[in-house]
mmCIF file of C-alpha atoms and ligand atoms in Angstrom:
data_model
loop_
_atom_site.group_PDB
_atom_site.id
_atom_site.type_symbol
_atom_site.label_atom_id
_atom_site.label_comp_id
_atom_site.label_asym_id
_atom_site.label_seq_id
_atom_site.Cartn_x
_atom_site.Cartn_y
_atom_site.Cartn_z
ATOM 1 C CA MET A 16 -12.620 8.214 29.621
ATOM 2 C CA ALA A 17 -12.739 7.179 26.356
ATOM 3 C CA ARG A 18 -14.410 4.114 25.421
ATOM 4 C CA VAL A 19 -11.657 2.813 22.809
ATOM 5 C CA ILE A 20 -12.895 1.085 19.845
ATOM 6 C CA ALA A 21 -11.032 -0.411 16.884
ATOM 7 C CA ILE A 22 -12.506 -0.994 13.407
ATOM 8 C CA CYS A 23 -11.297 -4.698 12.357
ATOM 9 C CA ASN A 24 -11.437 -7.144 9.430
ATOM 10 C CA ALA A 25 -8.806 -8.918 7.699
ATOM 11 C CA LYS A 26 -10.731 -8.657 5.051
ATOM 12 C CA GLY A 27 -10.379 -5.655 2.018
ATOM 13 C CA GLY A 28 -13.553 -3.508 1.514
ATOM 14 C CA VAL A 29 -15.773 -4.639 3.771
ATOM 15 C CA GLY A 30 -17.214 -1.184 5.074
ATOM 16 C CA LYS A 31 -14.242 -0.708 7.414
ATOM 17 C CA THR A 32 -13.877 3.020 6.975
ATOM 18 C CA THR A 33 -17.502 3.797 5.341
ATOM 19 C CA THR A 34 -18.259 2.649 9.398
ATOM 20 C CA ALA A 35 -15.263 4.887 10.743
ATOM 21 C CA VAL A 36 -16.282 8.082 9.279
ATOM 22 C CA ASN A 37 -19.669 7.298 9.667
ATOM 23 C CA LEU A 38 -20.064 6.277 13.431
ATOM 24 C CA GLY A 39 -17.552 8.927 14.166
ATOM 25 C CA GLY A 40 -19.622 11.468 12.598
ATOM 26 C CA TYR A 41 -22.710 10.403 14.579
ATOM 27 C CA LEU A 42 -21.560 9.880 17.727
ATOM 28 C CA ALA A 43 -20.147 13.561 17.937
ATOM 29 C CA LEU A 44 -23.308 14.228 16.642
ATOM 30 C CA HIS A 45 -24.889 13.119 19.545
ATOM 31 C CA GLY A 46 -23.340 14.661 21.829
ATOM 32 C CA LYS A 47 -20.154 12.601 22.052
ATOM 33 C CA LYS A 48 -16.428 14.230 22.039
ATOM 34 C CA THR A 49 -14.839 11.522 19.172
ATOM 35 C CA LEU A 50 -11.323 11.590 18.090
ATOM 36 C CA LEU A 51 -11.101 8.626 14.617
ATOM 37 C CA ILE A 52 -7.227 7.819 14.412
ATOM 38 C CA ASP A 53 -6.756 6.759 10.457
ATOM 39 C CA PHE A 54 -4.028 3.422 11.457
ATOM 40 C CA ASP A 55 -4.092 2.848 7.802
ATOM 41 C CA PRO A 56 -1.608 3.594 5.152
ATOM 42 C CA GLN A 57 -3.543 3.846 3.077
ATOM 43 C CA ALA A 58 -5.381 6.709 4.525
ATOM 44 C CA ASN A 59 -8.792 6.944 3.365
ATOM 45 C CA ALA A 60 -10.560 7.775 6.173
ATOM 46 C CA SER A 61 -8.567 10.450 6.502
ATOM 47 C CA SER A 62 -9.227 11.761 3.006
ATOM 48 C CA ALA A 63 -13.045 10.636 3.619
ATOM 49 C CA LEU A 64 -12.160 13.537 6.195
ATOM 50 C CA GLY A 65 -10.735 16.292 3.782
ATOM 51 C CA HIS A 66 -7.400 15.700 4.621
ATOM 52 C CA ASN A 67 -5.027 16.037 1.930
ATOM 53 C CA THR A 68 -2.976 12.720 1.679
ATOM 54 C CA LEU A 69 -0.674 14.327 -0.991
ATOM 55 C CA VAL A 70 1.056 17.210 1.797
ATOM 56 C CA ASP A 71 3.660 15.504 3.554
ATOM 57 C CA THR A 72 1.878 16.236 6.541
ATOM 58 C CA PRO A 73 3.162 14.435 10.109
ATOM 59 C CA THR A 74 0.354 11.835 10.683
ATOM 60 C CA ILE A 75 0.193 9.321 13.529
ATOM 61 C CA TYR A 76 3.684 7.129 12.008
ATOM 62 C CA HIS A 77 4.756 10.201 13.423
ATOM 63 C CA GLY A 78 3.138 9.904 16.862
ATOM 64 C CA ILE A 79 3.581 6.306 17.646
ATOM 65 C CA LEU A 80 7.185 7.041 16.884
ATOM 66 C CA GLY A 81 7.457 9.726 19.693
ATOM 67 C CA GLU A 82 8.176 12.408 17.144
ATOM 68 C CA HIS A 83 5.372 14.249 17.734
ATOM 69 C CA SER A 84 2.961 14.914 20.345
ATOM 70 C CA PRO A 85 -0.916 13.994 20.546
ATOM 71 C CA SER A 86 -1.625 17.562 19.969
ATOM 72 C CA SER A 87 0.503 18.080 17.270
ATOM 73 C CA LEU A 88 -1.775 15.578 14.849
ATOM 74 C CA ILE A 89 -4.908 16.492 15.802
ATOM 75 C CA LYS A 90 -6.785 17.758 13.316
ATOM 76 C CA SER A 91 -10.802 19.466 13.387
ATOM 77 C CA SER A 92 -13.140 17.590 10.820
ATOM 78 C CA ASP A 93 -16.433 19.698 9.601
ATOM 79 C CA VAL A 94 -18.785 17.655 11.828
ATOM 80 C CA HIS A 95 -18.591 19.708 15.154
ATOM 81 C CA GLY A 96 -17.122 17.127 18.030
ATOM 82 C CA LEU A 97 -15.395 14.781 15.409
ATOM 83 C CA SER A 98 -11.420 15.380 15.151
ATOM 84 C CA TYR A 99 -9.031 13.130 14.041
ATOM 85 C CA ILE A 100 -5.594 12.269 13.146
ATOM 86 C CA PRO A 101 -4.393 11.659 9.749
ATOM 87 C CA SER A 102 -2.189 8.961 8.137
ATOM 88 C CA GLY A 103 -0.632 8.171 5.261
ATOM 89 C CA SER A 104 1.416 5.945 3.205
ATOM 90 C CA HIS A 105 5.016 5.910 5.432
ATOM 91 C CA LEU A 106 2.957 4.460 8.082
ATOM 92 C CA SER A 107 3.313 0.415 6.564
ATOM 93 C CA GLY A 108 7.031 1.167 6.653
ATOM 94 C CA ALA A 109 6.656 0.961 10.498
ATOM 95 C CA LEU A 110 5.672 -2.588 10.439
ATOM 96 C CA VAL A 111 9.250 -2.813 9.531
ATOM 97 C CA GLU A 112 10.804 -0.289 12.020
ATOM 98 C CA LEU A 113 8.779 -1.383 15.197
ATOM 99 C CA VAL A 114 10.045 -5.083 14.600
ATOM 100 C CA ASN A 115 13.143 -4.172 17.099
ATOM 101 C CA VAL A 116 11.328 -1.766 19.829
ATOM 102 C CA PRO A 117 10.441 -3.685 22.858
ATOM 103 C CA GLU A 118 6.835 -3.836 23.597
ATOM 104 C CA ARG A 119 6.388 -3.248 19.745
ATOM 105 C CA GLU A 120 2.836 -3.796 20.251
ATOM 106 C CA TYR A 121 1.528 -1.193 22.520
ATOM 107 C CA CYS A 122 3.115 1.290 20.976
ATOM 108 C CA LEU A 123 -0.378 2.854 19.609
ATOM 109 C CA ARG A 124 -1.751 2.220 23.367
ATOM 110 C CA LYS A 125 1.302 4.067 24.845
ATOM 111 C CA PHE A 126 0.325 7.091 21.995
ATOM 112 C CA ILE A 127 -3.527 7.516 23.370
ATOM 113 C CA ALA A 128 -2.869 7.279 26.915
ATOM 114 C CA GLY A 129 -2.450 10.497 27.030
ATOM 115 C CA ILE A 130 -4.665 11.478 25.243
ATOM 116 C CA ARG A 131 -7.984 9.102 25.968
ATOM 117 C CA HIS A 132 -9.132 11.267 29.847
ATOM 118 C CA ASN A 133 -10.129 13.978 27.074
ATOM 119 C CA TYR A 134 -12.853 12.015 24.435
ATOM 120 C CA ASP A 135 -15.852 10.247 25.077
ATOM 121 C CA TYR A 136 -14.676 7.860 22.394
ATOM 122 C CA ILE A 137 -11.567 6.836 20.187
ATOM 123 C CA LEU A 138 -12.149 5.132 17.058
ATOM 124 C CA ILE A 139 -9.298 3.494 15.558
ATOM 125 C CA ASP A 140 -9.715 2.638 11.231
ATOM 126 C CA LEU A 141 -7.340 -0.428 10.851
ATOM 127 C CA PRO A 142 -5.772 -1.789 7.554
ATOM 128 C CA PRO A 143 -7.079 -5.133 5.888
ATOM 129 C CA SER A 144 -4.812 -7.663 7.454
ATOM 130 C CA LEU A 145 -3.905 -9.366 10.858
ATOM 131 C CA SER A 146 -0.205 -7.561 10.649
ATOM 132 C CA LEU A 147 1.273 -5.914 13.959
ATOM 133 C CA LEU A 148 -0.598 -2.584 12.911
ATOM 134 C CA VAL A 149 -3.521 -4.563 13.398
ATOM 135 C CA VAL A 150 -2.288 -6.129 16.365
ATOM 136 C CA ASN A 151 -1.214 -2.504 17.738
ATOM 137 C CA GLY A 152 -4.559 -1.589 17.062
ATOM 138 C CA LEU A 153 -6.489 -4.243 18.856
ATOM 139 C CA VAL A 154 -3.769 -3.530 21.953
ATOM 140 C CA ALA A 155 -4.642 0.113 22.337
ATOM 141 C CA ALA A 156 -8.530 -0.368 22.335
ATOM 142 C CA ASP A 157 -10.804 -1.639 24.838
ATOM 143 C CA GLU A 158 -13.655 -3.200 22.591
ATOM 144 C CA VAL A 159 -13.325 -4.662 18.764
ATOM 145 C CA LEU A 160 -16.573 -3.428 16.126
ATOM 146 C CA ILE A 161 -16.318 -5.480 13.531
ATOM 147 C CA PRO A 162 -17.700 -4.739 10.207
ATOM 148 C CA VAL A 163 -18.618 -7.804 7.840
ATOM 149 C CA GLN A 164 -19.974 -7.391 4.779
ATOM 150 C CA ALA A 165 -23.009 -9.400 3.394
ATOM 151 C CA GLU A 166 -21.670 -11.350 0.351
ATOM 152 C CA TYR A 167 -20.442 -14.929 -0.043
ATOM 153 C CA TYR A 168 -17.005 -15.897 1.576
ATOM 154 C CA SER A 169 -17.846 -12.605 4.467
ATOM 155 C CA LEU A 170 -17.743 -15.346 7.453
ATOM 156 C CA GLU A 171 -14.673 -16.937 6.110
ATOM 157 C CA GLY A 172 -11.903 -15.519 8.482
ATOM 158 C CA LEU A 173 -14.244 -14.230 10.747
ATOM 159 C CA GLY A 174 -12.740 -17.480 12.875
ATOM 160 C CA GLN A 175 -9.016 -16.358 12.340
ATOM 161 C CA LEU A 176 -9.998 -12.662 13.199
ATOM 162 C CA LEU A 177 -11.309 -14.132 16.643
ATOM 163 C CA GLN A 178 -8.672 -16.221 17.322
ATOM 164 C CA THR A 179 -6.106 -13.259 16.867
ATOM 165 C CA ILE A 180 -8.563 -11.622 19.549
ATOM 166 C CA ASP A 181 -7.999 -14.081 21.755
ATOM 167 C CA LEU A 182 -4.242 -14.175 21.536
ATOM 168 C CA VAL A 183 -4.380 -10.662 21.796
ATOM 169 C CA ARG A 184 -5.810 -11.166 25.623
ATOM 170 C CA LYS A 185 -3.659 -14.502 26.828
ATOM 171 C CA ASN A 186 -0.256 -13.606 25.064
ATOM 172 C CA LEU A 187 -0.315 -9.641 25.618
ATOM 173 C CA ARG A 188 -3.036 -9.647 28.713
ATOM 174 C CA HIS A 189 -4.927 -7.814 27.391
ATOM 175 C CA PRO A 190 -8.778 -8.208 28.724
ATOM 176 C CA LEU A 191 -10.359 -7.057 24.718
ATOM 177 C CA GLY A 192 -13.865 -7.050 24.504
ATOM 178 C CA VAL A 193 -15.859 -7.527 21.422
ATOM 179 C CA ALA A 194 -18.429 -4.748 20.718
ATOM 180 C CA GLY A 195 -20.430 -6.722 18.315
ATOM 181 C CA ALA A 196 -20.154 -7.474 14.001
ATOM 182 C CA VAL A 197 -22.557 -5.200 12.310
ATOM 183 C CA LEU A 198 -23.769 -6.429 9.086
ATOM 184 C CA THR A 199 -22.696 -3.537 6.099
ATOM 185 C CA MET A 200 -23.760 -3.478 2.412
ATOM 186 C CA TYR A 201 -27.231 -5.477 3.262
ATOM 187 C CA ASP A 202 -30.116 -5.406 0.864
ATOM 188 C CA ARG A 203 -32.755 -7.418 2.316
ATOM 189 C CA ARG A 204 -34.274 -8.398 -0.980
ATOM 190 C CA GLU A 205 -30.971 -10.364 -1.511
ATOM 191 C CA ARG A 206 -31.519 -13.564 -0.651
ATOM 192 C CA LEU A 207 -27.723 -14.380 -0.069
ATOM 193 C CA SER A 208 -27.715 -10.798 2.428
ATOM 194 C CA ARG A 209 -30.134 -12.230 4.356
ATOM 195 C CA GLU A 210 -28.296 -16.008 4.656
ATOM 196 C CA VAL A 211 -25.239 -14.160 5.706
ATOM 197 C CA GLY A 212 -27.511 -12.136 7.800
ATOM 198 C CA ARG A 213 -29.256 -15.296 9.549
ATOM 199 C CA ASN A 214 -26.052 -17.540 9.793
ATOM 200 C CA LEU A 215 -23.920 -14.521 11.004
ATOM 201 C CA ARG A 216 -26.770 -13.927 13.709
ATOM 202 C CA GLU A 217 -26.691 -17.604 14.662
ATOM 203 C CA HIS A 218 -23.091 -18.866 14.635
ATOM 204 C CA PHE A 219 -20.792 -15.350 15.874
ATOM 205 C CA PRO A 220 -20.687 -16.078 19.568
ATOM 206 C CA HIS A 221 -20.697 -12.599 20.113
ATOM 207 C CA TYR A 222 -23.457 -9.171 19.557
ATOM 208 C CA VAL A 223 -24.859 -9.130 16.763
ATOM 209 C CA TYR A 224 -26.141 -4.986 15.790
ATOM 210 C CA SER A 225 -29.524 -4.894 15.234
ATOM 211 C CA VAL A 226 -29.427 -2.405 12.638
ATOM 212 C CA GLU A 227 -28.212 -3.372 8.994
ATOM 213 C CA ILE A 228 -26.541 -0.944 7.130
ATOM 214 C CA PRO A 229 -27.870 -1.225 3.506
ATOM 215 C CA LYS A 230 -25.822 -0.661 0.526
ATOM 216 C CA SER A 231 -26.081 3.335 -0.072
ATOM 217 C CA ILE A 232 -25.111 5.454 -3.304
ATOM 218 C CA ALA A 233 -24.944 8.237 -0.206
ATOM 219 C CA LEU A 234 -22.493 6.015 1.945
ATOM 220 C CA ALA A 235 -20.174 5.355 -1.212
ATOM 221 C CA GLU A 236 -19.927 8.516 -2.560
ATOM 222 C CA ALA A 237 -20.369 10.940 0.580
ATOM 223 C CA PRO A 238 -16.360 10.707 0.549
ATOM 224 C CA SER A 239 -15.821 11.901 -3.028
ATOM 225 C CA PHE A 240 -17.076 14.965 -1.113
ATOM 226 C CA ALA A 241 -14.601 14.629 1.846
ATOM 227 C CA LYS A 242 -17.618 14.824 4.226
ATOM 228 C CA PRO A 243 -19.506 11.680 6.264
ATOM 229 C CA VAL A 244 -22.830 11.317 5.457
ATOM 230 C CA LEU A 245 -24.277 13.155 7.726
ATOM 231 C CA LEU A 246 -22.940 16.180 6.369
ATOM 232 C CA HIS A 247 -23.629 14.794 2.617
ATOM 233 C CA ASP A 248 -26.890 13.073 2.470
ATOM 234 C CA PRO A 249 -28.262 12.992 6.501
ATOM 235 C CA GLN A 250 -31.604 11.884 4.976
ATOM 236 C CA SER A 251 -29.963 8.924 2.500
ATOM 237 C CA ILE A 252 -31.194 5.242 4.026
ATOM 238 C CA GLY A 253 -27.320 4.850 4.970
ATOM 239 C CA ALA A 254 -27.134 8.129 6.592
ATOM 240 C CA VAL A 255 -29.908 6.781 8.683
ATOM 241 C CA ALA A 256 -28.740 3.416 9.265
ATOM 242 C CA TYR A 257 -25.241 4.565 10.688
ATOM 243 C CA LYS A 258 -27.444 7.019 13.170
ATOM 244 C CA ARG A 259 -29.309 3.767 14.417
ATOM 245 C CA LEU A 260 -25.595 1.983 14.751
ATOM 246 C CA ALA A 261 -24.650 5.012 17.080
ATOM 247 C CA LEU A 262 -27.521 5.002 18.925
ATOM 248 C CA GLU A 263 -26.607 1.556 19.535
ATOM 249 C CA ILE A 264 -23.258 1.619 20.810
ATOM 250 C CA MET A 265 -24.142 4.784 22.466
ATOM 251 C CA GLY A 266 -26.757 2.054 24.783
ATOM 252 C CA GLN A 267 -23.924 -0.234 24.968
ATOM 253 C CA GLU A 268 -21.902 2.121 27.434
ATOM 254 C CA ASN A 269 -22.973 0.791 31.019
ATOM 255 C CA HIS A 270 -22.666 -3.138 29.512
ATOM 256 C CA ASN A 271 -19.635 -5.145 30.745
ATOM 257 C CA GLN A 272 -18.241 -5.963 27.056
ATOM 258 C CA ILE A 273 -15.816 -8.270 28.068
ATOM 259 C CA ASN A 274 -16.552 -11.429 26.687
ATOM 260 C CA PRO A 275 -13.833 -14.192 26.904
ATOM 261 C CA GLY A 276 -13.891 -17.848 26.453
ATOM 262 C CA PHE A 277 -14.256 -18.419 22.272
ATOM 263 C CA GLY A 278 -12.434 -19.805 20.081
ATOM 264 C CA ASN A 279 -14.196 -22.181 18.468
ATOM 265 C CA PHE A 280 -16.109 -20.314 15.754
ATOM 266 C CA ASN A 281 -16.147 -21.979 12.077
ATOM 267 C CA LEU A 282 -18.839 -21.522 9.622
HETATM 268 N N1 LIG B 586 -23.652 0.333 2.447
HETATM 269 C C1 LIG B 586 -22.687 0.721 1.798
HETATM 270 N N2 LIG B 586 -23.437 0.873 0.985
HETATM 271 C C2 LIG B 586 -22.648 1.237 -0.344
HETATM 272 N N3 LIG B 586 -21.362 1.483 -0.841
HETATM 273 C C3 LIG B 586 -20.316 0.963 0.508
HETATM 274 C C4 LIG B 586 -20.882 0.736 1.858
HETATM 275 N N4 LIG B 586 -20.070 0.404 2.327
HETATM 276 C C5 LIG B 586 -18.599 1.280 1.947
HETATM 277 N N5 LIG B 586 -19.201 0.738 0.191
HETATM 278 C C6 LIG B 586 -18.254 1.582 -0.434
HETATM 279 O O1 LIG B 586 -17.605 0.189 -1.101
HETATM 280 C C7 LIG B 586 -15.838 0.247 -0.633
HETATM 281 C C8 LIG B 586 -14.826 -0.481 0.452
HETATM 282 O O2 LIG B 586 -15.270 0.544 1.648
HETATM 283 P P1 LIG B 586 -14.082 0.717 2.740
HETATM 284 O O3 LIG B 586 -13.077 1.540 2.019
HETATM 285 O O4 LIG B 586 -15.601 1.381 4.215
HETATM 286 O O5 LIG B 586 -13.729 -0.554 3.519
HETATM 287 P P2 LIG B 586 -13.160 -1.262 3.952
HETATM 288 O O6 LIG B 586 -13.035 -2.500 5.046
HETATM 289 O O7 LIG B 586 -12.296 0.254 4.851
HETATM 290 O O8 LIG B 586 -11.425 -1.584 2.682
HETATM 291 P P3 LIG B 586 -10.026 -1.601 2.987
HETATM 292 O O9 LIG B 586 -9.854 -2.832 4.122
HETATM 293 O O10 LIG B 586 -9.398 -1.522 1.765
HETATM 294 O O11 LIG B 586 -9.569 -0.576 4.148
HETATM 295 C C9 LIG B 586 -16.118 2.046 -0.471
HETATM 296 O O12 LIG B 586 -15.809 2.091 -2.395
HETATM 297 C C10 LIG B 586 -17.099 2.690 0.148
HETATM 298 O O13 LIG B 586 -17.632 3.283 -0.354
HETATM 299 MG MG1 LIG B 587 -10.401 0.934 4.958
#
């Protein structure tokens, strides 16, 4: 039965999609059957895996509305063992269309229920917001993985994200766990990076992965080749870091991730 992990941060451009695509690649390389669900109308993960987002193909939007079965939406990537379900711009319309649907927070969860036994990992790449789409992603997941960019404002907003997770737990009665936070675009030569890292490790009430994802040109340019970094430049520092993150996440498999009782995380 898959471990379903939502990759979430309301802040934009912090490395959610880069993490989803490259973590997915390395989990698959380590023999874990992995499905990446692109749940962001920007569809960056889809194009990073080689999907032509200009062609009007069915997407996760049609899946959550029940118009297409999961099996008809799943695509193979160039990495053996890594599949994905594409997104598209019309997913943003779902925010409005779902408003009157009963149990509208559970659409993605219901969609995943029929396929989760086929995978070891299902990763959900979420958009930069705390919208109904994100709530759907959180309700569908067992755990949240939070990429945190090593930048000045990065820790602001994390408290709000943890409160949203808490609301999902309490109001939607979903025992969502926090797998951990991972520092991204980290430059150990920069004082600011080290400070953000130290603050996160001191104050974040959950696990912070020991690996930091460095700034890496290979990671930034791999999407333009429509490939995860492991097929583009596996020797690069970015590739090595995501490989280590995959191993760290696999190492959590037998731990109980549910870790309730937070909400006063203020930096
Ligand atoms: N470790 C890294 N080193 C260098 N560039 C990176 C790294 N991680 C991400 N980037 C680049 O930073 C930009 C934002 O990354 P990404 O798209 O993964 O963020 P995101 O959180 O998914 O953004 P959004 O909130 O818009 O969905 C992209 O251009 C990406 O290539
Ligand atoms: Mg993204």
